mmCIF file of C-alpha atoms in Angstrom:
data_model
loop_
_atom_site.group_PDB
_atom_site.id
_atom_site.type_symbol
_atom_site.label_atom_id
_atom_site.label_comp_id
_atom_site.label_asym_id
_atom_site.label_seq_id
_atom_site.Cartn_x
_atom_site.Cartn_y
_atom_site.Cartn_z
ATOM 1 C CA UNK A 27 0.000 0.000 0.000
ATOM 2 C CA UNK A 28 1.171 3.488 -1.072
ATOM 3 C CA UNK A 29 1.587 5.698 2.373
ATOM 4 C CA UNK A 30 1.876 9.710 1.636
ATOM 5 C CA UNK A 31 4.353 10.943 4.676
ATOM 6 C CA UNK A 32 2.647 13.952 6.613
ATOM 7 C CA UNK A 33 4.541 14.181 9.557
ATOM 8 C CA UNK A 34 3.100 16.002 12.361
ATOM 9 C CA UNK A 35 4.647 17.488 15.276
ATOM 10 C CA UNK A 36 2.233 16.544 17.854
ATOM 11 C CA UNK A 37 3.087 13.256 19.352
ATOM 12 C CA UNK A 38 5.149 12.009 22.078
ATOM 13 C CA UNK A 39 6.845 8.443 23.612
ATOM 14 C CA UNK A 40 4.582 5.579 24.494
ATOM 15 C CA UNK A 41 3.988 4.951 28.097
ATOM 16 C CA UNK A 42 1.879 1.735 27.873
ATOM 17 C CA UNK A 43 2.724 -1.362 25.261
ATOM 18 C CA UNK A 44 0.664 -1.376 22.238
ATOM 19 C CA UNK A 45 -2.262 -3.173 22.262
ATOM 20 C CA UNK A 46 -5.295 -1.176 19.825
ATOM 21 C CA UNK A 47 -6.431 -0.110 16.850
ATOM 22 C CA UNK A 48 -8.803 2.988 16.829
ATOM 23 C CA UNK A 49 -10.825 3.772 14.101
ATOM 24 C CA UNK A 50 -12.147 7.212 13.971
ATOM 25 C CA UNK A 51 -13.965 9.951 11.410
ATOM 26 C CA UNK A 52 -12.426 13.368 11.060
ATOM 27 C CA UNK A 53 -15.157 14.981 11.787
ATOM 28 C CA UNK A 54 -14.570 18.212 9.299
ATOM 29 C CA UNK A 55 -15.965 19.236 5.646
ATOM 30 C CA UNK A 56 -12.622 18.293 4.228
ATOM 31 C CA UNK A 57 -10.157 16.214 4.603
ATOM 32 C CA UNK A 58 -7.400 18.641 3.545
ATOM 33 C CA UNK A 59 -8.902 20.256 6.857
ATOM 34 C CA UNK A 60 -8.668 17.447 9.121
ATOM 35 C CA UNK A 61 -4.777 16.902 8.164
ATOM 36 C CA UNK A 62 -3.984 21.121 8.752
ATOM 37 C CA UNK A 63 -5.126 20.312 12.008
ATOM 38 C CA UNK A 64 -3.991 16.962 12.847
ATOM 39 C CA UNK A 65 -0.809 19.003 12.101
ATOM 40 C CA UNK A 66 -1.226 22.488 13.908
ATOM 41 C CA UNK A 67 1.240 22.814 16.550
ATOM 42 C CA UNK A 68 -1.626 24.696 17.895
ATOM 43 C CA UNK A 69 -4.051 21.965 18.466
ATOM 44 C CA UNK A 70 -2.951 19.089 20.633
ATOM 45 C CA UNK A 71 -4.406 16.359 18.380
ATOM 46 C CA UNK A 72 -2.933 13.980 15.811
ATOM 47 C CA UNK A 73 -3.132 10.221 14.172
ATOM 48 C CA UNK A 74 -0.906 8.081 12.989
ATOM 49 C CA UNK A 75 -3.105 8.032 9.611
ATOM 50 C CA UNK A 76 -5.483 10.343 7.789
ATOM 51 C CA UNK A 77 -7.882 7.769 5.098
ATOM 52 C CA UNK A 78 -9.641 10.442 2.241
ATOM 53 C CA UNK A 79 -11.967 9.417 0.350
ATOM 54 C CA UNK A 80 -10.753 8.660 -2.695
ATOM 55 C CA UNK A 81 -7.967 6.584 -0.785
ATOM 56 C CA UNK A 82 -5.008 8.012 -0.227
ATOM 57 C CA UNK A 83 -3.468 7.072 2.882
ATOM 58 C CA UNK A 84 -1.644 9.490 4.570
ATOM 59 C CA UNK A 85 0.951 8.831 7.474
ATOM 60 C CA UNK A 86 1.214 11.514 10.270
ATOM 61 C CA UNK A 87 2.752 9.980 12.811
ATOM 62 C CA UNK A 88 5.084 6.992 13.880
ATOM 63 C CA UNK A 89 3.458 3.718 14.476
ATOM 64 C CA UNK A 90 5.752 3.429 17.522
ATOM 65 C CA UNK A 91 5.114 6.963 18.584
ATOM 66 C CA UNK A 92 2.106 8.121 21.054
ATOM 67 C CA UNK A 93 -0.582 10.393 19.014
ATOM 68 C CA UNK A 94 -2.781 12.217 20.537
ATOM 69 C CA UNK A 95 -6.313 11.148 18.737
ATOM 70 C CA UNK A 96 -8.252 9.220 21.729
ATOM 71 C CA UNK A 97 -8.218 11.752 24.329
ATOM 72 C CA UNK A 98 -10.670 11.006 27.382
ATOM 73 C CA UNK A 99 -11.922 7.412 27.693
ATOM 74 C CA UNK A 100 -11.363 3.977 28.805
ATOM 75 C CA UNK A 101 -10.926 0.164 27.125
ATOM 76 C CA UNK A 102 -10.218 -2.918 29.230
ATOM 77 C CA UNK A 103 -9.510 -0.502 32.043
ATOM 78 C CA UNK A 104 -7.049 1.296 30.010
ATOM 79 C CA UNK A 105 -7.089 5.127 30.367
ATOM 80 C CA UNK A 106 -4.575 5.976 28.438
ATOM 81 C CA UNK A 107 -5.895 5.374 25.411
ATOM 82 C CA UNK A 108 -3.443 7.176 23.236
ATOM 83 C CA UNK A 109 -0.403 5.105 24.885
ATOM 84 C CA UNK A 110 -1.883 1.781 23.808
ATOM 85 C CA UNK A 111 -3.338 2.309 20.022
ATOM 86 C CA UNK A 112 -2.791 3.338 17.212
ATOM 87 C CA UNK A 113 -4.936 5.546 15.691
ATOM 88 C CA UNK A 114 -6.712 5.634 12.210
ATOM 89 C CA UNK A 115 -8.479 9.227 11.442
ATOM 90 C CA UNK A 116 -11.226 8.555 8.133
ATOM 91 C CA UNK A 117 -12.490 11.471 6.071
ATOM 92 C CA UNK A 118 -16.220 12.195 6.622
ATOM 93 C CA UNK A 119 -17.989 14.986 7.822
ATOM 94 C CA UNK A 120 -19.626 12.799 10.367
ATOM 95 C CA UNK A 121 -23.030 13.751 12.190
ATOM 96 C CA UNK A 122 -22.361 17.055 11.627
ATOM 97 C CA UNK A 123 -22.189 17.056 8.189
ATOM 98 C CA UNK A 124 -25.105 14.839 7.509
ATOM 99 C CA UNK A 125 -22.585 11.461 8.172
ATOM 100 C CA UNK A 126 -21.934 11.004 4.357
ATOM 101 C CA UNK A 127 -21.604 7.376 2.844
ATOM 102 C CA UNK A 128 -17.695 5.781 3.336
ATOM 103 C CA UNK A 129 -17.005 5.396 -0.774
ATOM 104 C CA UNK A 130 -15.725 2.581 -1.660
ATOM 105 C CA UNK A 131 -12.706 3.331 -2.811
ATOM 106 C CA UNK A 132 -11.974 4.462 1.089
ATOM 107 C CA UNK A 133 -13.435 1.819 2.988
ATOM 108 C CA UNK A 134 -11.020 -0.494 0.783
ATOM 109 C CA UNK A 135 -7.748 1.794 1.870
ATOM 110 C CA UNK A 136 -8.770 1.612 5.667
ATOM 111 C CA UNK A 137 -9.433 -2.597 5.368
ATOM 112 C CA UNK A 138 -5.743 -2.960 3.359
ATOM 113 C CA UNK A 139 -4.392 -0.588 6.383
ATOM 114 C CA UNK A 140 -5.967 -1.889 9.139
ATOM 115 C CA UNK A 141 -4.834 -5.725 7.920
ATOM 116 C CA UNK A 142 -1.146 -4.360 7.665
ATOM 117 C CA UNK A 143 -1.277 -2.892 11.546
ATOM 118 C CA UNK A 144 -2.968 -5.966 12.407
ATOM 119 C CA UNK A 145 -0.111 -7.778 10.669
ATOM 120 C CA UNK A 146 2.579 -5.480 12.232
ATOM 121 C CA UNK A 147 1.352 -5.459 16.268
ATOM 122 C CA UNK A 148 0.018 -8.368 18.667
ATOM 123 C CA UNK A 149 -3.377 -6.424 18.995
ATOM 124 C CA UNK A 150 -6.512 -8.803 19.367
ATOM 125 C CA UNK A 151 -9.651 -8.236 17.593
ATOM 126 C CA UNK A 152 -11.683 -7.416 20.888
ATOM 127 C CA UNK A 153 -9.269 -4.469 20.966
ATOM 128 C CA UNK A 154 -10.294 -3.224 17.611
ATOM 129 C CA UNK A 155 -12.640 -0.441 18.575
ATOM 130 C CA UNK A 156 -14.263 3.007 16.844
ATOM 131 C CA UNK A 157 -14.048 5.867 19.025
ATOM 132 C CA UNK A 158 -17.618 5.993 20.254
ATOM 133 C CA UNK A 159 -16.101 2.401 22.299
ATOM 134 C CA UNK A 160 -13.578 4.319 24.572
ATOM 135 C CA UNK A 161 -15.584 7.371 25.078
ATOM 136 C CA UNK A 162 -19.696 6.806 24.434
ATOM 137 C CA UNK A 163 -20.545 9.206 26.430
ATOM 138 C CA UNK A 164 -19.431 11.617 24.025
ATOM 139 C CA UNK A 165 -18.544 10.629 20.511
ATOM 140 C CA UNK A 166 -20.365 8.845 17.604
ATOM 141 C CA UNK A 167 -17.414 7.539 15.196
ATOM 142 C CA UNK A 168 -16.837 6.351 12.916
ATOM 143 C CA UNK A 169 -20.353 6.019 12.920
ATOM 144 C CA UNK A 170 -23.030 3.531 12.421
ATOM 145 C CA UNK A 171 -22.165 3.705 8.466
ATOM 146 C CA UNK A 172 -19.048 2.202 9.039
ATOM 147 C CA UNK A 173 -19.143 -1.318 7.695
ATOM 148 C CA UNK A 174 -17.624 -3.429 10.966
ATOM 149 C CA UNK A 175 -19.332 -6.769 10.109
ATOM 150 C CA UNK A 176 -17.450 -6.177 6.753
ATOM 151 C CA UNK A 177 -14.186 -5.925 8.363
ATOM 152 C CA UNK A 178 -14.898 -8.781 11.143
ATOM 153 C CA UNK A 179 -15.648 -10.711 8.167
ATOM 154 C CA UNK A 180 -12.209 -9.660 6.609
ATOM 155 C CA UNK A 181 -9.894 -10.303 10.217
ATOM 156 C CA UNK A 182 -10.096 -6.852 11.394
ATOM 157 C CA UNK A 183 -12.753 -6.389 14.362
ATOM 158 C CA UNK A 184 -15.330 -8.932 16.131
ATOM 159 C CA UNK A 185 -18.729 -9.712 15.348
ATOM 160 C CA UNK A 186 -20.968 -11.491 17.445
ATOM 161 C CA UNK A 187 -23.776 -14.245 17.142
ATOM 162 C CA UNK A 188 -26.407 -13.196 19.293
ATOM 163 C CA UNK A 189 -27.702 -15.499 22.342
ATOM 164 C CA UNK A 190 -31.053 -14.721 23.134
ATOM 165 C CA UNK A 191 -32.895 -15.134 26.687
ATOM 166 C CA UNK A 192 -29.832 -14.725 28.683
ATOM 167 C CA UNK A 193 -29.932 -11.265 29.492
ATOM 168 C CA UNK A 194 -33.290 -9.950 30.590
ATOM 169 C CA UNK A 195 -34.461 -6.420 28.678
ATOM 170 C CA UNK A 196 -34.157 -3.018 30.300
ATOM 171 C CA UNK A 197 -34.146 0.111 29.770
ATOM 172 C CA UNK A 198 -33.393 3.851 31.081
ATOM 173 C CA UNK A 199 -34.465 4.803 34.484
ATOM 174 C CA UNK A 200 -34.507 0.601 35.526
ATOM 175 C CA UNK A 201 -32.596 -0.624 38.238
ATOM 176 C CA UNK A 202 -32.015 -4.390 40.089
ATOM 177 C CA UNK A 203 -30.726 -7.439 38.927
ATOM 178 C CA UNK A 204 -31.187 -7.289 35.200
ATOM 179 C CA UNK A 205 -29.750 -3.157 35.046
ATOM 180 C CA UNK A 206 -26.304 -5.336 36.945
ATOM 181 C CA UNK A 207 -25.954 -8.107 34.842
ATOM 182 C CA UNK A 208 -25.919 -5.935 31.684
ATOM 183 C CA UNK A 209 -23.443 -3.490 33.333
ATOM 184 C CA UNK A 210 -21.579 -6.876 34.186
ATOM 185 C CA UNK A 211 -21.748 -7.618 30.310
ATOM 186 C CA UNK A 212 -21.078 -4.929 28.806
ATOM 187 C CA UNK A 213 -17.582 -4.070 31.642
ATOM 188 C CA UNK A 214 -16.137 -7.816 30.562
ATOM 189 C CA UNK A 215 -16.743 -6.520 27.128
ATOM 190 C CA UNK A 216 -14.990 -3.956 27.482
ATOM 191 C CA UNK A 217 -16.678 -1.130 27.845
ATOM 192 C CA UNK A 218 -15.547 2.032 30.791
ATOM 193 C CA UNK A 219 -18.787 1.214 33.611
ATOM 194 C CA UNK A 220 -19.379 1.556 36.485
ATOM 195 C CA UNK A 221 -20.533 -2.493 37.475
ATOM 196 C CA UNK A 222 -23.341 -1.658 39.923
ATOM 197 C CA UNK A 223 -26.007 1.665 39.351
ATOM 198 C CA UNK A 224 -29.439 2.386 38.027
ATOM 199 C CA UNK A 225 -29.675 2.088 33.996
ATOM 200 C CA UNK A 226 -28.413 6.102 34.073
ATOM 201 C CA UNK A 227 -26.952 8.414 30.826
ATOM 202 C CA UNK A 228 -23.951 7.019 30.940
ATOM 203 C CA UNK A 229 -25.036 3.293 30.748
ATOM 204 C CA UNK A 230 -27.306 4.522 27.839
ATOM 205 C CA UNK A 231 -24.238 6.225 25.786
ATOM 206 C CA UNK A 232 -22.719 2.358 26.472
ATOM 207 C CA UNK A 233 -25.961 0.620 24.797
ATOM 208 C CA UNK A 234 -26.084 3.223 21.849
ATOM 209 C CA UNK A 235 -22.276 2.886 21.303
ATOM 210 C CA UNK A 236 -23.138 -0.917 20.838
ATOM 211 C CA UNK A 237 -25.823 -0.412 18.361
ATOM 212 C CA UNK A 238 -24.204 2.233 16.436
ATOM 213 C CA UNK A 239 -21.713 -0.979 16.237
ATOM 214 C CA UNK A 240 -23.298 -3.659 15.859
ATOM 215 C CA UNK A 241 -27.411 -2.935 14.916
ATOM 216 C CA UNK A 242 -26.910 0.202 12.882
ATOM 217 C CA UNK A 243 -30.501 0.338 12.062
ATOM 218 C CA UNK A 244 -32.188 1.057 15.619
ATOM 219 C CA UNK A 245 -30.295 3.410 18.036
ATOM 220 C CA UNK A 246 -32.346 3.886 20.712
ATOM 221 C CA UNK A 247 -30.183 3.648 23.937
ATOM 222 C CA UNK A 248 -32.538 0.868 25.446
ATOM 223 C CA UNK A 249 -31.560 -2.656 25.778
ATOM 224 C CA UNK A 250 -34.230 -4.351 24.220
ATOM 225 C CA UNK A 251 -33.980 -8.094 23.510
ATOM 226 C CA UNK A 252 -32.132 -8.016 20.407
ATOM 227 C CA UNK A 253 -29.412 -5.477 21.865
ATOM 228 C CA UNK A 254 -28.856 -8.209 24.885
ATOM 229 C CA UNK A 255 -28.640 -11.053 22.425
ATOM 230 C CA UNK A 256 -25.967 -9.138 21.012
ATOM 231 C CA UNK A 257 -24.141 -8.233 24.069
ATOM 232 C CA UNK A 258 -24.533 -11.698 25.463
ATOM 233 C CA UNK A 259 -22.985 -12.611 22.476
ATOM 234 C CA UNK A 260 -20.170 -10.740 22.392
ATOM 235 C CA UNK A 261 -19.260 -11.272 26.144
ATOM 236 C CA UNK A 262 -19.135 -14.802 25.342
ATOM 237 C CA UNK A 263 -16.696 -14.458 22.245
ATOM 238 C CA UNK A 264 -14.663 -11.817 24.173
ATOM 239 C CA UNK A 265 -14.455 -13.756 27.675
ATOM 240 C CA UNK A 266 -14.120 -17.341 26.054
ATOM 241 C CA UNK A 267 -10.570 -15.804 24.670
ATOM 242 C CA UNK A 268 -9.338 -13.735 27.543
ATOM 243 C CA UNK A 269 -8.442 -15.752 30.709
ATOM 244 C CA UNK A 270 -10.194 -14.356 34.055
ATOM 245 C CA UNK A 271 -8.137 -12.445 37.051
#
């Protein structure tokens, strides 16, 4: 794959072993505007690549240097997101812009990338994650356009069979036993909770985060009994890999 250097100044030394793969959108009208700032001494943010549209793949920063594209937010109990990942920035205007279609052309550039990092680093596919993983409570990307069963399909990412009737339906403003086992679910998963607590704002911003993932075509924020199915069933692929304590 043909990498355009970019280099921008903001980054720094790793602190934490590598162990992710963020996938983000840049959020801006243009991609020429995303890299200025990605770039701007000015702004304390950066990537390690920049994916336009048309698919040119630009590299900003290091793989083994720190960039600065995660900021607040938490994975496995990680906080420092930026430390662990590397981070992959994808031209679209996002929901502020209307959250254009990926183009082909695009989404084939970030699955070539993403299957050379993947080929490069020991990081699992439960620690391939969008940016609305780490930090639900307040981003969206790459949105629930991006094509992840596509890329599970392809190596990069998990996808889960649901298992219905395991975890019982709730929804905002619940609490008891059924409100704990999700948070239980959804922390081995894992997502930043809290494991005990009434089904609050933040637990929502968890549930849409998986939809937005993983059932695109209903964000609602309430675990109804398709959205457990789908947690279940990703708890199960996730913990059936990862050894306990």
């Amino acid at each position: 794959m043909a990498v355009i250097k970019r280099p921008s100044p903001n980054f720094n030394d790793r602190r934490l072993p590598l162990s992710m793969l963020v996938l983000h959108y840049t959020g801006m009208e243009t991609g020429e505007a995303a890299i200025e700032r990605l770039c701007d001494p000015e702004f304390s943010v950066s990537a390690h690549y920049v994916v336009e549209e048309d698919g040119r793949v630009f590299q900003l920063v290091s793989e083994d240097k720190r960039a600065w594209h995660a900021g607040k937010g938490v994975w496995r109990g990680c906080s420092d997101i930026n430390s662990a990942s590397i981070g992959v920035e994808i031209v679209n205007g996002g929901h502020d812009f209307g959250l254009p279609d990926y183009p082909e052309a695009q989404i084939e550039a970030v699955l070539g990338l993403c299957q050379g990092i993947l080929s490069r680093h020991p990081i699992k596919a439960w620690d391939v994650i969008g940016h609305s993983d780490l930090a639900p409570d307040r981003k969206q990307d790459p949105g629930e356009k991006f094509p992840w069963k596509r890329f599970a399909e392809a190596g990069v990412g998990l996808w889960p069979q649901a298992v219905p009737s395991v975890l019982p339906p709730c929804a905002p403003g619940d609490e008891g036993e059924a409100v704990t086992a999700l948070r239980q679910a959804c922390l081995e998963i894992g997502y930043g909770v809290e494991p005990t607590g009434a089904y609050d704002e933040a637990l929502k911003a968890v549930v849409l985060a998986v939809q937005r993932r993983f059932r695109s075509q209903a964000l609602t924020g309430v675990a109804d009994e398709e959205t457990c199915a789908l947690i279940e069933g990703l708890r199960r692929k996730v913990t059936s890999v990862i050894p306990k304590g």
